[in-house]
C-alpha positions as YAML, in Angstrom:
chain: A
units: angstrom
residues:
- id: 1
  name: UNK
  ca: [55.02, 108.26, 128.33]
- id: 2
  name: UNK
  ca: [58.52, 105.60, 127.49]
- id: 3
  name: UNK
  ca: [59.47, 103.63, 130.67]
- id: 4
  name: UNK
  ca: [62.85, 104.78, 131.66]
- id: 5
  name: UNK
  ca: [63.67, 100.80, 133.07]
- id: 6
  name: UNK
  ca: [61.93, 99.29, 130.00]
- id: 7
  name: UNK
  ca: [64.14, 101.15, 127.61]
- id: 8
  name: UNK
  ca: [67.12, 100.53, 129.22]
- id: 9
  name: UNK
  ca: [66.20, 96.67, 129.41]
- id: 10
  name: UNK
  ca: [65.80, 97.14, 125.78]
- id: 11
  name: UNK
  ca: [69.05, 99.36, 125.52]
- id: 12
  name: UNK
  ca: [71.19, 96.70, 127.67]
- id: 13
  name: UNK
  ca: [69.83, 93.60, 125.72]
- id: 14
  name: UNK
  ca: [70.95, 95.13, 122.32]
- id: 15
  name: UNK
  ca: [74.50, 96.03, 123.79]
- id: 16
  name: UNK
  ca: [74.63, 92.40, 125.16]
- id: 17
  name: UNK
  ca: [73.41, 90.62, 121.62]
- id: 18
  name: UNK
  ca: [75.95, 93.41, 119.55]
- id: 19
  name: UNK
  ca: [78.99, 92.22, 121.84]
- id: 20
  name: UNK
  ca: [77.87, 87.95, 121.04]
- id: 21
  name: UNK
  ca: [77.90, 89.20, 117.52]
- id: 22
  name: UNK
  ca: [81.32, 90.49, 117.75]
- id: 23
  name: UNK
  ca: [82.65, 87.96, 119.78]
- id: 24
  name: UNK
  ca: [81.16, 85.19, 117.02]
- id: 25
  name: UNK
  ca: [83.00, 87.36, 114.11]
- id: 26
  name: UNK
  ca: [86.23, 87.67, 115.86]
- id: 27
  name: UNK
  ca: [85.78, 84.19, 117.34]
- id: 28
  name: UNK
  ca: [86.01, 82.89, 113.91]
- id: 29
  name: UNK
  ca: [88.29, 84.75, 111.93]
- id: 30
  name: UNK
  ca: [90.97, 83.53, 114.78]
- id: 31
  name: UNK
  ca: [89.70, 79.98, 114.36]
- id: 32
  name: UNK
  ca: [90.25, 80.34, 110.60]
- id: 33
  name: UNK
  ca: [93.73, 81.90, 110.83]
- id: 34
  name: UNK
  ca: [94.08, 79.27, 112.68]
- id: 35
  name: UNK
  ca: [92.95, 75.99, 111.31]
- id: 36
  name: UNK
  ca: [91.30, 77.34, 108.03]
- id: 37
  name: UNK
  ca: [87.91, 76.32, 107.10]
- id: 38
  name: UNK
  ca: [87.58, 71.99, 107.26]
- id: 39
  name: UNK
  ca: [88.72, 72.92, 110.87]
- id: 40
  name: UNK
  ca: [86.18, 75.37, 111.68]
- id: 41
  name: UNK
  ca: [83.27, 73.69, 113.52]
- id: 42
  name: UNK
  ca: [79.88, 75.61, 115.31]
- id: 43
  name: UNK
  ca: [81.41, 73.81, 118.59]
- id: 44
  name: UNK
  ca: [84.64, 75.40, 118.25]
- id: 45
  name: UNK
  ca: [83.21, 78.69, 117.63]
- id: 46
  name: UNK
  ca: [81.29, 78.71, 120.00]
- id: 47
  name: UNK
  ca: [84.17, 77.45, 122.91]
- id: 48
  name: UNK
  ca: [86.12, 79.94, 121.34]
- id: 49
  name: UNK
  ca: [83.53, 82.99, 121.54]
- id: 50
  name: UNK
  ca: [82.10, 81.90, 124.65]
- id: 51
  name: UNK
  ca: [78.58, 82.67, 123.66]
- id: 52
  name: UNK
  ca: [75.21, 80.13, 123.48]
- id: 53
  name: UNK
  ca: [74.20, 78.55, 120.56]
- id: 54
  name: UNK
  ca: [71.21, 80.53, 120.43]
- id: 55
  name: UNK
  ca: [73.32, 83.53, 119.84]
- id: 56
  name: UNK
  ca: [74.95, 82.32, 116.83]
- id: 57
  name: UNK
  ca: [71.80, 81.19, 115.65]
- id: 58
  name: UNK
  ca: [70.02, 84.51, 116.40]
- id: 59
  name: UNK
  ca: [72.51, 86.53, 114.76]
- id: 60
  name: UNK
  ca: [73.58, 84.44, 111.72]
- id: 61
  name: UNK
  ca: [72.12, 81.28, 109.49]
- id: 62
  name: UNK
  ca: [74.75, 79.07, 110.12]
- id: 63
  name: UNK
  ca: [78.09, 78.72, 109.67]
- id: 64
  name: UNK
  ca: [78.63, 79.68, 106.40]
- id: 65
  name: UNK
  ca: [77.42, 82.95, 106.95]
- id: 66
  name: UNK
  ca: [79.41, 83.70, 110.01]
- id: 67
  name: UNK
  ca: [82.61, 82.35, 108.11]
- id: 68
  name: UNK
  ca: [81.75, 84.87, 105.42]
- id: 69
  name: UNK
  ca: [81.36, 87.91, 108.23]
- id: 70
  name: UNK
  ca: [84.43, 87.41, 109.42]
- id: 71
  name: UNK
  ca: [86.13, 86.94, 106.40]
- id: 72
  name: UNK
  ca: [84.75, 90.10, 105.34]
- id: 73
  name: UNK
  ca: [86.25, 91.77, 108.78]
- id: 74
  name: UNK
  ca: [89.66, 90.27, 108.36]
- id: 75
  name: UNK
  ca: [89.90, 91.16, 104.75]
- id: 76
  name: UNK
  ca: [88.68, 95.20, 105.81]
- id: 77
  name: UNK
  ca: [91.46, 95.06, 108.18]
- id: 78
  name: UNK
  ca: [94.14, 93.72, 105.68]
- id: 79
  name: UNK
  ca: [92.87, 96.43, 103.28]
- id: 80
  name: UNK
  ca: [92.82, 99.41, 105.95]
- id: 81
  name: UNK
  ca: [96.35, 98.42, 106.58]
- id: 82
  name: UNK
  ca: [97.93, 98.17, 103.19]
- id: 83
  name: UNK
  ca: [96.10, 101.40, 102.49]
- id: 84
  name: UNK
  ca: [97.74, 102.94, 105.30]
- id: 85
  name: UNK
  ca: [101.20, 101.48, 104.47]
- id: 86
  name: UNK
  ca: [101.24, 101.95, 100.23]
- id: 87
  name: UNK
  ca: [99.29, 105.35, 99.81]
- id: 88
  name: UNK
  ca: [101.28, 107.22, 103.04]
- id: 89
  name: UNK
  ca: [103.61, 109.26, 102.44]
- id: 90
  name: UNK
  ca: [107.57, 108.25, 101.48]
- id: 91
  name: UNK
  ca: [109.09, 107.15, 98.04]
- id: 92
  name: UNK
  ca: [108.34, 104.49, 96.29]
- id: 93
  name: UNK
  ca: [110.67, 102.42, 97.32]
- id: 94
  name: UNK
  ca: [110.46, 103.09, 100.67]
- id: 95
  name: UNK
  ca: [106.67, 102.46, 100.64]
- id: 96
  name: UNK
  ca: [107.45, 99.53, 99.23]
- id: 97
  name: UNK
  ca: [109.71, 98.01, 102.01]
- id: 98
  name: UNK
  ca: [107.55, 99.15, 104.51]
- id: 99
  name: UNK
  ca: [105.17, 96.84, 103.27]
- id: 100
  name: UNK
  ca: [107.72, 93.82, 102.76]
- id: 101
  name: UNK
  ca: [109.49, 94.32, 105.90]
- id: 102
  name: UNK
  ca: [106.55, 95.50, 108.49]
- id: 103
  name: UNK
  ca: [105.83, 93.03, 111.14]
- id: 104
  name: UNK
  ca: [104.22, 89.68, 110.62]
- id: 105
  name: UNK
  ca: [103.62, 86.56, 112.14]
- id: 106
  name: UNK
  ca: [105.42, 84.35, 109.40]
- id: 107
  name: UNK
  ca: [105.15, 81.16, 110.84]
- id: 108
  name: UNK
  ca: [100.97, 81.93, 111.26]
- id: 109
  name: UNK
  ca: [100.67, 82.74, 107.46]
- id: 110
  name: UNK
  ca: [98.11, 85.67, 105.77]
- id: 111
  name: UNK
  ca: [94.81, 86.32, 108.12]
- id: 112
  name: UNK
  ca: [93.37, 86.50, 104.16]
- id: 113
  name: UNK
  ca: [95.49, 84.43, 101.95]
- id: 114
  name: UNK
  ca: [95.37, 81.34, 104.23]
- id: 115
  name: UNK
  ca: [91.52, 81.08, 103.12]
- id: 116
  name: UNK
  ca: [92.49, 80.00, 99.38]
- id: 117
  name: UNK
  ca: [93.96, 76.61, 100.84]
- id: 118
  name: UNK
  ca: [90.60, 75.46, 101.78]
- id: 119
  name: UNK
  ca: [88.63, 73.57, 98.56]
- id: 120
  name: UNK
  ca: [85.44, 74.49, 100.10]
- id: 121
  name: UNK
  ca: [86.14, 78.51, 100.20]
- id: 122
  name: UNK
  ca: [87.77, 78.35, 96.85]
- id: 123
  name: UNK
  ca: [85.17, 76.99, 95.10]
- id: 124
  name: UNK
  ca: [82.76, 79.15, 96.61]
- id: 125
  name: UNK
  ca: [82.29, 82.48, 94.82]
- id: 126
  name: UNK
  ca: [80.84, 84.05, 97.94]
- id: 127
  name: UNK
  ca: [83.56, 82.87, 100.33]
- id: 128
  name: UNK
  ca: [86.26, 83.07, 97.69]
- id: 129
  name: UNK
  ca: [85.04, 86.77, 97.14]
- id: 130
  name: UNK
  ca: [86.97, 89.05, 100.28]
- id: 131
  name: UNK
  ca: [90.15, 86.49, 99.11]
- id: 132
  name: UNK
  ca: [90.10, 88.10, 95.69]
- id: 133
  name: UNK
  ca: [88.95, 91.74, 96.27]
- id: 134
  name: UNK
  ca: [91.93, 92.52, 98.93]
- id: 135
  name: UNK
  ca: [94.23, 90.86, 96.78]
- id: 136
  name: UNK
  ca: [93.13, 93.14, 93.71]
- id: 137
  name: UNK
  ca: [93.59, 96.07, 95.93]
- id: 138
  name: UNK
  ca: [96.73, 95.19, 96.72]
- id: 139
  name: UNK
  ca: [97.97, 94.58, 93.15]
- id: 140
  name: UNK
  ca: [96.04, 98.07, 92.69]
- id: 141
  name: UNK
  ca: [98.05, 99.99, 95.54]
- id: 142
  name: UNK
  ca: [101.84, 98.19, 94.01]
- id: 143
  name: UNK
  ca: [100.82, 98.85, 90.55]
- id: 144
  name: UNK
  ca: [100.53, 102.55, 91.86]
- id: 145
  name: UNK
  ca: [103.25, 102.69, 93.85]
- id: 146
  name: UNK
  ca: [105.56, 101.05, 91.07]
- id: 147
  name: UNK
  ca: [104.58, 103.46, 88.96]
- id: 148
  name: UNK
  ca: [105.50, 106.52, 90.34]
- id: 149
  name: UNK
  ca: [109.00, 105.07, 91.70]
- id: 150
  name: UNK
  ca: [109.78, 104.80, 87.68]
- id: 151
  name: UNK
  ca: [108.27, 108.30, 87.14]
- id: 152
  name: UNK
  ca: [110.56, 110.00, 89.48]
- id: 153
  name: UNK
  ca: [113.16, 107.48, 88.30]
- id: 154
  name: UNK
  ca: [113.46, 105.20, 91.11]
- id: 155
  name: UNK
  ca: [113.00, 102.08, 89.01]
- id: 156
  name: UNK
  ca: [114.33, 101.38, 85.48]
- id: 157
  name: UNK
  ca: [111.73, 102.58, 82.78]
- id: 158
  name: UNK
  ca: [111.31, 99.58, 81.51]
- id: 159
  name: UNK
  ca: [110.57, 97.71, 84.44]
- id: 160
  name: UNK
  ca: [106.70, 96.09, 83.98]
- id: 161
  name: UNK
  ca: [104.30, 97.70, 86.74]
- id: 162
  name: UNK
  ca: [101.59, 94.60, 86.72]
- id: 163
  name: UNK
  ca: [104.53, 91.80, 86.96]
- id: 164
  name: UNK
  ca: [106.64, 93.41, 89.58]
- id: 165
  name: UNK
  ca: [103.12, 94.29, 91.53]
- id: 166
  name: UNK
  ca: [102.35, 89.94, 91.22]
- id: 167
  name: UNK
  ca: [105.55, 88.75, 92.17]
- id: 168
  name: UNK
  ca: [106.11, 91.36, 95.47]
- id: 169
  name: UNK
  ca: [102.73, 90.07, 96.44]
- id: 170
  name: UNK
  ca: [103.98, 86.17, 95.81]
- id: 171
  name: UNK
  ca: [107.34, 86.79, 97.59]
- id: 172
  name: UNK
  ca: [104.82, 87.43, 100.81]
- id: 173
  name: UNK
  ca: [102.82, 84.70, 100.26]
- id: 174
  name: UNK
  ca: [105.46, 82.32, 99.41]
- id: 175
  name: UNK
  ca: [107.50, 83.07, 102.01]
- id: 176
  name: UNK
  ca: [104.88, 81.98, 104.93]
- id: 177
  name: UNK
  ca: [104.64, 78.88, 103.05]
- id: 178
  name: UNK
  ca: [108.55, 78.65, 103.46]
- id: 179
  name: UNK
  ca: [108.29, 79.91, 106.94]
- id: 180
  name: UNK
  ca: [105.84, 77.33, 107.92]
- id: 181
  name: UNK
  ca: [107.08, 74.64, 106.08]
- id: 182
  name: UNK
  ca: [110.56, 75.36, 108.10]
- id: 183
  name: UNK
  ca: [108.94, 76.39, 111.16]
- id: 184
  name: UNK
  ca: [111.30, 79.44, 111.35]
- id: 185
  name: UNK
  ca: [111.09, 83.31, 110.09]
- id: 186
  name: UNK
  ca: [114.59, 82.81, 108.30]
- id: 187
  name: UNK
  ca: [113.04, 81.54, 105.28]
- id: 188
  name: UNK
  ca: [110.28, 84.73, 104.90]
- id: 189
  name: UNK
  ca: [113.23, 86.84, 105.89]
- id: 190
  name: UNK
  ca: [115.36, 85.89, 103.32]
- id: 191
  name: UNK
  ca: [112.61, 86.27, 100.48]
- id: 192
  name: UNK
  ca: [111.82, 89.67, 101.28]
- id: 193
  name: UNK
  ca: [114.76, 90.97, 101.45]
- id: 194
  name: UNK
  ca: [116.07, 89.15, 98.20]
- id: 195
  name: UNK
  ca: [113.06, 91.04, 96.82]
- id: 196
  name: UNK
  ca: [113.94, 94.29, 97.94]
- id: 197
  name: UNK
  ca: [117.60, 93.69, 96.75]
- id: 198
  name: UNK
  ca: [115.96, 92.77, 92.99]
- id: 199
  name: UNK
  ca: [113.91, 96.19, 93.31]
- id: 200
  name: UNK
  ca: [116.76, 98.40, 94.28]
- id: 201
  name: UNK
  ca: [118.81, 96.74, 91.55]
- id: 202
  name: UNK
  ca: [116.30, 97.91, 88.69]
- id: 203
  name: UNK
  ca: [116.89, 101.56, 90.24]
- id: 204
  name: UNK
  ca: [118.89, 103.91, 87.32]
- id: 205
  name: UNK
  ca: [123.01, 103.71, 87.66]
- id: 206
  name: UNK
  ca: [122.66, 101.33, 91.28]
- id: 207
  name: UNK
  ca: [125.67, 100.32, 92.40]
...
């Protein structure tokens, strides 16, 4: 016969050790947003998560492997939303400027591509690996999206799929390096829309 208070003691301590876990994950992928990975220490996660160090301990081998699982959360997030935003429904263009132009905390940079500026994650293939896998989705999802804009004739035929998808994807990127280097949006802004005026210029008889 189960003991109804032993297995909800056993119930209640697995909810309690699943919410440390989360709060380590999240804990960290805000710490690296934030100061990137140099600036990520075990004490600062832990002040930040508010759990014991036995929790971090208990749940992952060090840091290292609690940088990498919430590097892998941040990076399924980043992918669940360009999904959302390039495969949904719209033209191409318009797809496309809903991904330039949605909201974004310019002067706090990519949740993902901020990673690459630390030596220790880019010379890690482990680390370096959610970095390049949402990028290549992203380049997947413009490639796409490109694509059919010059199918229906929305973009000149002979504009190059695979270049326009890279430099849309470096206007981003570049422009929170403007943004923070300035300490303003106008800089971001600017490059975005410059892009979009570049893409609606390619479109058949503009203008």
């Amino acid at each position: 016969m189960v003991d109804i208070r032993t297995s909800r003691y056993g119930r209640g301590v697995a909810r309690q050790q699943d919410d440390a876990r989360e709060r380590l994950i999240e804990g960290t992928s805000e710490l690296l947003w934030e100061r990137g990975y140099v600036g990520v220490s075990p004490a600062a996660i832990l002040r930040r998560s508010g759990v014991g160090q036995g929790s971090m301990y208990h749940h992952f081998q060090g840091k290292g492997d609690l940088v990498l699982a919430a590097e892998q959360r941040s990076a399924a997030l980043m992918q669940e939303e360009l999904r959302s935003v390039l495969t949904g429904d719209g033209t191409a263009f318009e797809r496309i400027s809903a991904y330039l132009l949605r909201e974004r905390d310019a002067l706090r940079g990519c949740r993902v591509g901020r990673l690459v500026a630390d030596p220790e994650v880019v010379v890690n293939d482990q680390l370096r690996e959610p970095v390049r896998e949402t990028f290549a989705l992203l380049h997947r999802f413009l490639v796409d999206v490109i694509e059919e804009g010059r199918a229906a004739g929305e973009f000149a035929p002979e504009i190059d799929a695979d270049e326009t998808a890279s430099a849309l994807a470096a206007v981003v990127q570049g422009g929170y390096a403007l943004a923070r280097a300035e300490q303003s949006v106008v800089p971001y802004e600017r490059a975005v829309r410059g892009a979009l005026a570049l893409l609606r210029a390619s479109v058949p008889n503009a203008g």
